[in-house]
Short mmCIF file of C-alpha atoms in Angstrom, two decimals:
data_model
loop_
_atom_site.label_atom_id
_atom_site.label_comp_id
_atom_site.label_asym_id
_atom_site.label_seq_id
_atom_site.Cartn_x
_atom_site.Cartn_y
_atom_site.Cartn_z
CA MET A 1 302.54 131.73 126.51
CA ILE A 2 300.60 130.67 123.40
CA THR A 3 300.10 126.98 122.62
CA ARG A 4 298.85 125.89 119.21
CA TYR A 5 297.33 122.58 118.15
CA SER A 6 296.44 121.48 114.64
CA ILE A 7 295.43 118.44 112.59
CA PRO A 8 296.45 118.69 108.92
CA MET A 9 294.11 117.17 106.37
CA CYS A 10 295.44 116.56 102.84
CA ILE A 11 294.84 114.43 99.76
CA GLY A 12 297.59 113.26 97.48
CA LEU A 13 297.66 114.74 93.96
CA ALA A 14 298.47 111.36 92.46
CA ALA A 15 295.37 109.82 93.98
CA LEU A 16 293.20 112.57 92.55
CA LEU A 17 294.66 112.14 89.08
CA LEU A 18 294.19 108.37 89.23
CA ALA A 19 290.57 108.72 90.35
CA SER A 20 289.80 111.10 87.47
CA CYS A 21 291.27 108.63 84.95
CA LEU A 22 289.28 105.65 86.24
CA ARG A 23 285.95 107.49 86.62
CA SER A 24 283.02 106.14 84.56
CA PRO A 25 281.49 108.29 81.79
CA SER A 26 279.04 110.88 83.10
CA PHE A 27 275.32 110.05 83.00
CA GLN A 28 272.62 112.58 83.92
CA CYS A 29 269.34 110.98 84.95
CA ASP A 30 267.44 114.27 84.74
CA GLN A 31 267.87 114.08 80.95
CA HIS A 32 266.65 110.46 80.68
CA GLY A 33 263.81 110.30 83.22
CA ALA A 34 263.70 109.88 86.99
CA ASP A 35 263.56 106.08 86.73
CA SER A 36 266.62 105.85 84.49
CA CYS A 37 268.93 105.19 87.46
CA GLY A 38 267.58 101.67 87.84
CA VAL A 39 266.01 99.68 90.65
CA GLY A 40 267.05 100.80 94.13
CA ALA A 41 268.74 103.98 92.91
CA THR A 42 267.66 107.62 93.22
CA CYS A 43 267.78 110.47 90.72
CA GLU A 44 269.05 113.36 92.87
CA PRO A 45 268.19 117.08 92.39
CA SER A 46 271.75 117.47 91.07
CA GLY A 47 270.72 115.40 88.02
CA PHE A 48 272.89 112.39 88.91
CA CYS A 49 272.13 108.93 90.32
CA SER A 50 272.87 107.70 93.83
CA ARG A 51 272.54 104.46 95.76
CA THR A 52 271.99 103.68 99.43
CA ASP A 53 275.14 103.82 101.57
CA SER A 54 274.75 103.74 105.38
CA SER A 55 278.21 105.28 105.86
CA CYS A 56 276.87 108.62 104.54
CA ALA A 57 275.63 110.20 107.78
CA MET A 58 273.62 113.07 106.27
CA THR A 59 271.38 111.31 103.70
CA GLY A 60 272.36 107.62 103.66
CA ARG A 61 273.06 107.85 99.89
CA ARG A 62 276.23 108.02 97.79
CA TYR A 63 276.63 109.12 94.16
CA VAL A 64 277.39 106.35 91.66
CA ASP A 65 280.56 106.24 89.53
CA SER A 66 278.82 107.89 86.57
CA ALA A 67 277.89 111.02 88.55
CA GLY A 68 280.56 113.25 87.06
CA GLN A 69 282.38 115.44 89.60
CA LEU A 70 280.12 114.08 92.36
CA ALA A 71 281.07 110.42 91.76
CA GLY A 72 281.75 108.54 94.97
CA GLN A 73 280.72 111.43 97.22
CA CYS A 74 277.94 111.33 99.81
CA VAL A 75 274.79 113.14 98.70
CA ASP A 76 274.60 116.58 100.31
CA VAL A 77 271.02 117.88 100.33
CA SER A 78 272.18 121.40 101.20
CA ASN A 79 274.40 121.61 98.09
CA PRO A 80 273.03 119.66 95.07
CA SER A 81 275.02 121.53 92.39
CA PRO A 82 277.01 119.13 90.16
CA ASP A 83 279.46 121.92 89.35
CA ALA A 84 280.48 122.59 92.93
CA GLY A 85 280.71 119.15 94.55
CA VAL A 86 280.02 118.53 98.21
CA ASP A 87 283.21 120.23 99.34
CA ALA A 88 282.19 123.68 98.04
CA ASN A 89 279.70 125.24 100.45
CA PRO A 90 277.30 127.91 99.19
CA PRO A 91 277.97 131.45 100.48
CA ARG A 92 276.65 132.07 104.00
CA GLN A 93 276.81 134.86 106.52
CA THR A 94 278.88 133.29 109.26
CA SER A 95 277.50 135.75 111.81
CA THR A 96 274.24 133.80 111.69
CA CYS A 97 275.97 130.49 112.39
CA VAL A 98 277.79 131.14 115.66
CA VAL A 99 276.78 131.95 119.21
CA GLY A 100 277.87 135.54 119.58
CA PRO A 101 276.66 139.15 119.22
CA ALA A 102 274.95 139.80 115.87
CA GLN A 103 275.64 142.82 113.67
CA PRO A 104 273.05 142.31 110.91
CA ASN A 105 272.69 144.08 107.60
CA SER A 106 269.18 144.98 106.53
CA ASP A 107 268.97 142.22 103.94
CA ASP A 108 270.68 139.30 105.65
CA CYS A 109 269.45 136.39 107.71
CA ALA A 110 270.38 137.96 111.04
CA ALA A 111 268.04 140.89 110.31
CA ARG A 112 265.13 138.52 109.76
CA VAL A 113 265.92 136.58 112.91
CA CYS A 114 266.16 139.77 114.96
CA GLU A 115 262.86 141.05 113.57
CA ARG A 116 261.28 137.91 115.01
CA ALA A 117 263.39 137.87 118.19
CA PRO A 118 264.82 141.36 118.86
CA GLY A 119 266.86 140.18 121.83
CA CYS A 120 269.14 138.30 119.42
CA CYS A 121 270.56 141.67 118.33
CA SER A 122 269.82 143.99 121.23
CA SER A 123 271.26 141.64 123.86
CA MET A 124 273.14 138.61 122.53
CA TRP A 125 273.12 135.96 119.85
CA THR A 126 272.24 132.82 121.81
CA GLY A 127 271.78 129.18 120.86
CA ASP A 128 268.07 129.88 120.29
CA CYS A 129 269.04 132.54 117.71
CA VAL A 130 271.30 130.02 115.96
CA ARG A 131 268.42 127.55 115.75
CA LEU A 132 266.08 130.26 114.46
CA SER A 133 268.56 131.13 111.70
CA ALA A 134 268.73 127.47 110.70
CA THR A 135 264.96 127.13 110.35
CA MET A 136 264.14 130.61 108.98
CA CYS A 137 267.00 131.02 106.51
CA GLY A 138 267.98 127.45 105.65
CA ARG A 139 271.42 127.91 107.19
CA ALA A 140 273.46 124.75 107.74
CA CYS A 141 274.58 126.22 111.04
CA SER A 142 275.26 123.01 112.92
CA ASN A 143 277.72 121.03 110.86
CA ALA A 144 279.97 119.78 113.67
CA VAL A 145 279.68 117.85 116.92
CA SER A 146 282.06 118.34 119.82
CA THR A 147 282.54 116.08 122.83
CA GLY A 148 284.19 116.47 126.20
CA SER A 149 285.11 113.19 127.83
CA LEU A 150 287.42 111.51 130.25
CA ASN A 151 290.86 112.81 129.21
CA SER A 152 289.99 114.37 125.83
CA VAL A 153 288.21 117.03 123.78
CA GLY A 154 287.19 116.35 120.20
CA VAL A 155 285.23 117.95 117.38
CA GLY A 156 284.36 116.60 113.96
CA VAL A 157 282.20 117.13 110.89
CA SER A 158 279.90 114.88 108.87
CA GLN A 159 281.15 115.46 105.34
CA PRO A 160 282.09 113.47 103.37
CA SER A 161 281.64 111.10 106.32
CA TRP A 162 282.05 111.68 110.07
CA HIS A 163 285.69 112.44 110.90
CA ALA A 164 287.55 114.41 113.58
CA VAL A 165 289.09 117.76 112.67
CA PHE A 166 290.52 118.51 116.11
CA THR A 167 291.33 116.40 119.16
CA LEU A 168 293.17 117.28 122.35
CA GLN A 169 294.25 115.11 125.26
CA THR A 170 293.28 116.41 128.71
CA GLY A 171 293.93 115.27 132.25
CA ASP A 172 290.46 114.64 133.70
CA TRP A 173 286.72 114.76 133.03
CA THR A 174 286.33 117.58 130.52
CA SER A 175 283.51 120.11 130.04
CA ILE A 176 283.14 122.17 126.85
CA ALA A 177 281.43 125.40 125.68
CA TRP A 178 281.77 126.88 122.18
CA ALA A 179 281.10 130.53 121.21
CA ASP A 180 282.54 133.23 118.95
CA PHE A 181 284.07 135.29 121.76
CA ASP A 182 286.37 137.31 119.46
CA GLY A 183 283.65 138.18 116.92
CA ASP A 184 285.55 136.97 113.83
CA GLY A 185 282.84 134.55 112.63
CA ASP A 186 284.54 131.38 113.89
CA ALA A 187 283.39 129.43 116.94
CA ASP A 188 285.97 129.43 119.74
CA LEU A 189 286.28 127.04 122.67
CA ALA A 190 286.40 127.00 126.43
CA TYR A 191 287.10 123.64 128.03
CA SER A 192 287.80 122.66 131.59
CA GLU A 193 289.58 119.72 133.15
CA LEU A 194 287.63 119.58 136.41
CA CYS A 195 287.77 123.34 137.11
CA ASP A 196 291.06 123.99 135.34
CA VAL A 197 289.65 126.25 132.59
CA HIS A 198 291.33 126.83 129.22
CA ILE A 199 290.19 129.43 126.66
CA MET A 200 291.16 128.77 123.04
CA ARG A 201 290.72 130.93 119.95
CA ASN A 202 289.86 129.33 116.61
CA LEU A 203 292.43 130.53 114.06
CA ASN A 204 290.86 128.53 111.22
CA THR A 205 293.79 129.41 108.96
CA SER A 206 293.15 127.04 106.06
CA ASP A 207 290.46 124.85 104.56
CA GLY A 208 290.18 121.47 106.23
CA LEU A 209 292.47 122.51 109.10
CA LEU A 210 291.18 123.48 112.52
CA GLU A 211 293.94 125.30 114.36
CA MET A 212 293.37 126.40 117.95
CA GLU A 213 295.36 128.91 119.98
CA ARG A 214 295.30 128.89 123.79
CA ILE A 215 295.01 132.49 124.98
CA GLY A 216 294.39 132.05 128.69
CA GLY A 217 292.38 130.45 131.45
CA PHE A 218 292.00 130.13 135.21
CA SER A 219 291.61 127.52 137.94
CA ILE A 220 289.14 127.06 140.79
CA PRO A 221 291.08 125.30 143.59
CA GLY A 222 289.29 122.41 145.29
CA CYS A 223 286.40 122.36 142.84
CA THR A 224 284.87 118.93 142.15
CA GLU A 225 281.99 119.71 139.75
CA GLU A 226 281.28 122.56 137.37
CA ARG A 227 279.07 124.15 134.73
CA PHE A 228 279.97 127.16 132.57
CA VAL A 229 278.30 129.23 129.88
CA TRP A 230 279.06 132.09 127.48
CA GLY A 231 277.03 135.31 127.61
CA ASP A 232 277.44 139.08 127.27
CA TYR A 233 277.13 139.69 130.99
CA ASP A 234 278.34 143.30 131.10
CA GLY A 235 276.51 144.48 127.95
CA ASP A 236 279.61 145.63 126.05
CA GLY A 237 278.99 143.41 122.99
CA ASP A 238 281.71 140.87 123.89
CA LEU A 239 280.94 137.40 125.19
CA ASP A 240 282.09 136.72 128.76
CA LEU A 241 282.54 133.37 130.51
CA LEU A 242 280.48 132.54 133.60
CA HIS A 243 281.78 129.56 135.56
CA GLY A 244 279.73 127.88 138.27
CA SER A 245 280.97 125.12 140.56
CA ASP A 246 280.65 123.78 144.08
CA LYS A 247 282.95 126.71 144.99
CA GLY A 248 280.51 129.39 143.78
CA LEU A 249 280.11 131.50 140.63
CA VAL A 250 282.81 133.59 138.93
CA LEU A 251 282.86 135.88 135.89
CA ALA A 252 285.80 136.05 133.47
CA SER A 253 285.14 139.27 131.52
CA ASN A 254 286.09 139.54 127.87
CA THR A 255 288.27 142.66 127.55
CA GLY A 256 287.60 142.93 123.82
CA ASP A 257 291.30 142.88 122.90
CA GLY A 258 291.67 139.10 122.65
CA SER A 259 292.16 138.46 126.37
CA PHE A 260 290.10 137.86 129.49
CA ALA A 261 290.27 139.55 132.88
CA ALA A 262 290.99 137.56 136.02
CA PRO A 263 287.80 135.90 137.33
CA VAL A 264 285.65 137.93 139.72
CA GLU A 265 283.47 136.22 142.31
CA LEU A 266 279.72 136.79 141.86
CA LEU A 267 278.44 134.14 144.28
CA ASP A 268 280.60 132.75 147.08
CA SER A 269 281.30 129.14 147.98
CA SER A 270 278.12 128.86 150.04
CA HIS A 271 276.41 128.48 146.66
CA SER A 272 277.18 125.04 145.25
CA ILE A 273 276.26 125.59 141.59
CA LEU A 274 274.64 122.77 139.61
CA ASP A 275 273.75 124.68 136.47
CA ILE A 276 273.51 128.18 134.99
CA ASP A 277 272.01 129.78 131.89
CA VAL A 278 271.99 133.37 130.60
CA ALA A 279 269.43 135.42 128.64
CA ASP A 280 267.77 138.85 128.67
CA PHE A 281 264.67 137.75 130.59
CA ASN A 282 263.06 141.18 131.08
CA GLN A 283 264.17 142.60 127.70
CA ASP A 284 266.10 145.56 129.16
CA GLY A 285 269.19 144.92 127.04
CA PHE A 286 271.22 143.27 129.82
CA ALA A 287 271.86 139.60 130.49
CA ASP A 288 269.98 137.92 133.33
CA MET A 289 270.88 134.57 134.88
CA VAL A 290 269.03 131.61 136.28
CA VAL A 291 271.21 129.65 138.68
CA SER A 292 270.57 126.24 140.20
CA VAL A 293 272.25 125.26 143.49
CA ARG A 294 272.54 121.95 145.29
CA ASP A 295 271.05 122.86 148.67
CA GLY A 296 268.51 125.51 147.79
CA PRO A 297 266.03 126.77 145.20
CA ALA A 298 266.92 127.86 141.68
CA GLN A 299 267.11 131.66 141.53
CA LEU A 300 266.79 134.38 138.93
CA TYR A 301 269.39 137.15 139.05
CA ARG A 302 268.80 140.37 137.14
CA HIS A 303 271.31 142.94 136.06
CA ASP A 304 270.93 146.27 137.83
CA GLN A 305 271.13 148.68 134.87
CA GLY A 306 274.39 147.32 133.55
CA THR A 307 276.31 147.11 136.79
CA GLN A 308 277.70 143.85 138.12
CA LYS A 309 275.26 143.82 141.01
CA LEU A 310 273.06 140.73 141.05
CA VAL A 311 269.46 141.27 142.14
CA SER A 312 267.70 138.18 143.44
CA GLY A 313 264.09 137.70 142.37
CA TRP A 314 262.08 134.62 141.46
CA THR A 315 262.92 131.22 142.97
CA GLY A 316 262.22 127.81 141.47
CA PRO A 317 262.66 124.11 142.25
CA GLY A 318 265.54 123.16 144.53
CA GLY A 319 268.45 121.04 143.37
CA ALA A 320 267.65 121.43 139.65
CA ARG A 321 270.16 119.48 137.59
CA ARG A 322 269.57 121.53 134.44
CA VAL A 323 268.06 124.97 133.79
CA VAL A 324 267.48 126.34 130.30
CA TRP A 325 266.12 129.62 128.94
CA CYS A 326 263.63 128.91 126.19
CA ASP A 327 261.37 131.10 124.05
CA VAL A 328 258.66 128.44 123.91
CA ASP A 329 255.87 130.62 122.50
CA ASP A 330 257.96 132.53 119.92
CA ASN A 331 256.91 135.87 121.41
CA PRO A 332 259.98 138.17 121.53
CA ALA A 333 257.99 140.88 123.33
CA THR A 334 257.72 138.76 126.47
CA GLY A 335 261.21 137.28 126.38
CA PRO A 336 262.06 133.63 127.07
CA SER A 337 260.44 131.22 129.50
CA ILE A 338 262.36 129.09 131.97
CA ALA A 339 262.51 125.32 131.67
CA ALA A 340 263.94 123.80 134.87
CA ILE A 341 264.80 120.20 135.71
CA GLY A 342 264.09 118.99 139.22
CA THR A 343 266.25 116.84 141.44
CA PHE A 344 264.90 113.52 140.21
CA ASN A 345 262.29 113.12 137.49
CA VAL A 346 260.31 116.35 137.11
CA LEU A 347 260.59 118.93 134.31
CA SER A 348 258.86 122.23 135.13
CA LEU A 349 258.20 125.16 132.79
CA TYR A 350 257.64 128.65 134.20
CA ARG A 351 255.95 131.20 131.93
CA ASN A 352 257.44 134.68 131.61
CA VAL A 353 254.74 137.19 132.62
CA GLY A 354 255.72 140.81 132.04
CA GLY A 355 259.40 140.18 132.66
CA SER A 356 258.93 137.97 135.73
CA PRO A 357 258.41 134.20 135.84
CA SER A 358 255.06 132.94 137.05
CA ALA A 359 254.96 131.93 140.71
CA ALA A 360 253.75 128.44 139.88
CA ALA A 361 254.93 126.10 137.15
CA GLU A 362 252.98 126.10 133.88
CA PHE A 363 253.24 122.33 133.98
CA ALA A 364 255.37 119.59 135.49
CA ILE A 365 256.29 116.41 133.63
CA ASP A 366 257.02 113.20 135.47
CA THR A 367 259.61 111.25 133.49
CA PRO A 368 260.37 107.54 133.89
CA GLY A 369 263.83 108.04 135.34
CA VAL A 370 266.41 110.60 136.38
CA LEU A 371 266.49 113.65 134.10
CA LEU A 372 270.03 114.18 132.84
CA ASP A 373 269.78 116.89 130.18
CA ILE A 374 267.32 119.09 128.26
CA ALA A 375 267.31 121.14 125.07
CA CYS A 376 264.77 123.52 123.58
CA GLY A 377 263.89 124.43 119.99
CA ASP A 378 261.16 124.52 117.36
CA LEU A 379 261.61 121.04 115.93
CA ASP A 380 258.41 120.86 113.88
CA GLY A 381 258.65 124.41 112.48
CA ASP A 382 255.23 125.54 113.72
CA GLY A 383 256.52 128.59 115.62
CA THR A 384 256.23 126.96 119.04
CA ALA A 385 259.26 125.30 120.64
CA GLU A 386 259.40 121.75 121.91
CA ILE A 387 261.38 120.51 124.92
CA VAL A 388 263.78 117.59 124.39
CA THR A 389 264.71 115.53 127.43
CA LEU A 390 267.20 112.79 128.22
CA ALA A 391 266.31 110.55 131.15
CA SER A 392 267.83 107.35 132.50
CA GLU A 393 265.94 104.60 134.31
CA ALA A 394 268.60 104.61 137.02
CA LYS A 395 271.85 106.40 137.76
CA GLY A 396 274.30 105.50 135.00
CA GLY A 397 271.66 103.35 133.30
CA LEU A 398 269.98 103.24 129.92
CA GLY A 399 268.06 106.35 128.89
CA HIS A 400 265.61 107.41 126.19
CA VAL A 401 265.38 110.72 124.36
CA ARG A 402 261.90 112.26 124.39
CA VAL A 403 260.34 115.27 122.67
CA HIS A 404 257.63 117.10 124.64
CA SER A 405 255.18 119.71 123.44
CA ILE A 406 254.84 122.79 125.68
CA ASP A 407 251.67 121.35 127.20
CA GLY A 408 253.71 118.44 128.51
CA ALA A 409 252.64 115.74 126.05
CA VAL A 410 255.28 113.33 124.74
CA VAL A 411 255.23 113.56 120.94
CA TRP A 412 258.23 111.33 120.17
CA THR A 413 260.40 108.80 122.03
CA SER A 414 263.62 107.28 120.74
CA PRO A 415 263.09 103.58 119.97
CA THR A 416 266.48 102.71 121.46
CA ALA A 417 267.88 103.59 124.87
CA TYR A 418 271.54 104.46 125.39
CA ILE A 419 273.84 105.02 128.35
CA SER A 420 274.06 108.77 127.87
CA LYS A 421 274.73 112.02 129.71
CA SER A 422 274.21 114.78 127.14
CA ILE A 423 271.98 115.87 124.24
CA ASP A 424 271.88 118.84 121.86
CA ILE A 425 269.79 119.91 118.87
CA GLY A 426 270.74 121.58 115.58
CA ASP A 427 270.38 121.30 111.82
CA ILE A 428 273.10 118.70 111.23
CA SER A 429 271.75 117.67 107.81
CA GLY A 430 271.41 121.23 106.50
CA ASP A 431 267.82 120.71 105.36
CA GLY A 432 266.21 123.35 107.61
CA ARG A 433 264.92 120.77 110.11
CA LEU A 434 266.40 120.44 113.59
CA ASP A 435 268.04 117.13 114.44
CA ILE A 436 268.94 115.63 117.84
CA VAL A 437 272.39 114.39 118.87
CA VAL A 438 272.98 112.16 121.91
CA ASP A 439 276.20 110.70 123.27
CA ALA A 440 276.39 106.95 123.88
CA ASN A 441 278.73 105.05 126.16
CA PRO A 442 279.36 101.31 126.46
CA PRO A 443 277.72 99.42 129.33
CA GLY A 444 279.48 99.11 132.68
CA SER A 445 283.05 100.33 133.00
CA ASP A 446 284.37 98.62 129.87
CA VAL A 447 285.97 101.55 128.04
CA THR A 448 287.65 99.21 125.56
CA ILE A 449 284.42 99.29 123.51
CA PRO A 450 284.23 102.41 121.32
CA GLU A 451 280.76 103.89 120.94
CA PRO A 452 279.98 106.71 118.46
CA PHE A 453 277.42 109.35 119.32
CA HIS A 454 274.05 109.04 117.60
CA VAL A 455 272.23 111.51 115.34
CA PHE A 456 268.45 111.39 115.31
CA ARG A 457 268.01 112.96 111.87
CA GLN A 458 264.57 114.49 111.37
CA LEU A 459 262.63 113.15 108.39
CA ASP A 460 260.39 115.13 106.06
CA GLU A 461 257.14 113.73 107.47
CA PRO A 462 253.79 115.31 108.48
CA SER A 463 254.48 114.52 112.15
CA LEU A 464 257.79 114.52 114.04
CA SER A 465 259.83 111.46 113.12
CA PHE A 466 263.54 110.70 113.17
CA VAL A 467 265.94 108.07 111.91
CA ASP A 468 268.78 106.92 114.19
CA GLU A 469 272.18 107.23 112.51
CA LEU A 470 275.68 106.59 113.85
CA GLY A 471 277.89 109.64 114.22
CA GLY A 472 281.60 109.79 115.02
CA ASP A 473 283.67 108.81 118.03
CA TRP A 474 286.20 111.52 118.90
CA ALA A 475 286.69 109.96 122.35
CA ALA A 476 287.43 106.35 121.49
CA PHE A 477 287.79 104.14 124.56
CA SER A 478 286.73 107.04 126.81
CA ASP A 479 283.29 107.83 128.24
CA VAL A 480 281.68 111.07 126.99
CA ALA A 481 280.51 113.54 129.63
CA ALA A 482 279.42 116.52 127.49
CA LEU A 483 278.27 116.96 123.91
CA GLU A 484 277.61 120.14 121.90
CA ILE A 485 276.60 120.92 118.32
CA VAL A 486 278.61 123.77 116.80
CA HIS A 487 279.25 125.48 113.46
CA LEU A 488 282.76 125.27 112.02
CA ASP A 489 283.49 127.24 108.84
CA LEU A 490 286.17 124.92 107.49
#
């Protein structure tokens, strides 16, 4: 049975006609000098004036009434053309904006990314490849933020201001994972209501309308905690879903015809899974996994020449809350490194040496609190990735976001602490610089207080610096448990 959900978005014709009649005469500051906009105003690259407006999440500026077709719209740094307006996006190759297998042409962005990181094309198009495409090709590949919370899933975009384009009521704490599993250029969704997994295809049938189609799912009876991830596990070019929980690890294979096979057990219930991540660690063209369990060490599992046999190898810290593959040194020939979070307040990085992780950690960072989440990406654009961490001073307490260099030094700390569980990084502003998004929940158990997520938007400064901006709240009056940046081609 197919279930469809949609949120229509429309603007009345009468309102548009009225706005065009009342609009002030057009004035182009680029023809009268940069200071012709007046005190406190800015002459934008589009040739029109803007003024400060904190409700504009991307730039904090809004065009004045005399800005022609752009009048009243938030300034969009990725699209300054006065002829197009902020609602007309420049052409982009959507294959470089989603997490899925890449099929690049010789002259497109994906080809350049795969020249730098061959695994993006030979194995799979991962989140690291998405971030590379954003920084190397100026792709605005991270224009939406999705949240999974108590009893809901939501996703929204920042233009013209933060607003939801899809929401769905669920029945429990909800996890989310986006990826283009059908290869049509649109990000699709898997969400789970405490181990009741639903797989939804993005139909994206009209501009401004996100329409989702439920095509299947599965349940893990008796499961109480979970973590799942997309990856091309069997090497057939289609993204599969790996689901880990306190009942073990299962694989739901993508059949390639728009459906998924029944889940197959890879690790039994003696493995209580805390986290899982997938990448081609030894560069043999097949996906490898690092799996963290509650009562034992983290382990690396390699594919055995394309079969579904898992081969145990390296072991890491026990009880790791988060494990993330990360190409910290931007060296595709050696594959990614492993960043692993310990049970309490230690982040360890293990260097990839000839296709095997080093026996000892490259470094270990003591953080002032319990590590809740990590992300990895080249924030400063120097070719070497940084590690972003979220830590709380106590369980359920206030936490800061920190950016670490690969030698362990803290290079930036958020000035404000939030009650948070999840972070992600991506080019939200479309300026080629990676930004940080963190969820925020009200103190205590008072869910009557709505709290938007926060965007730490990276500034154009010599050293890493960010400005804290309010995002949206797709889960009003409901605590957020998971947050993910995603591209939606609306």
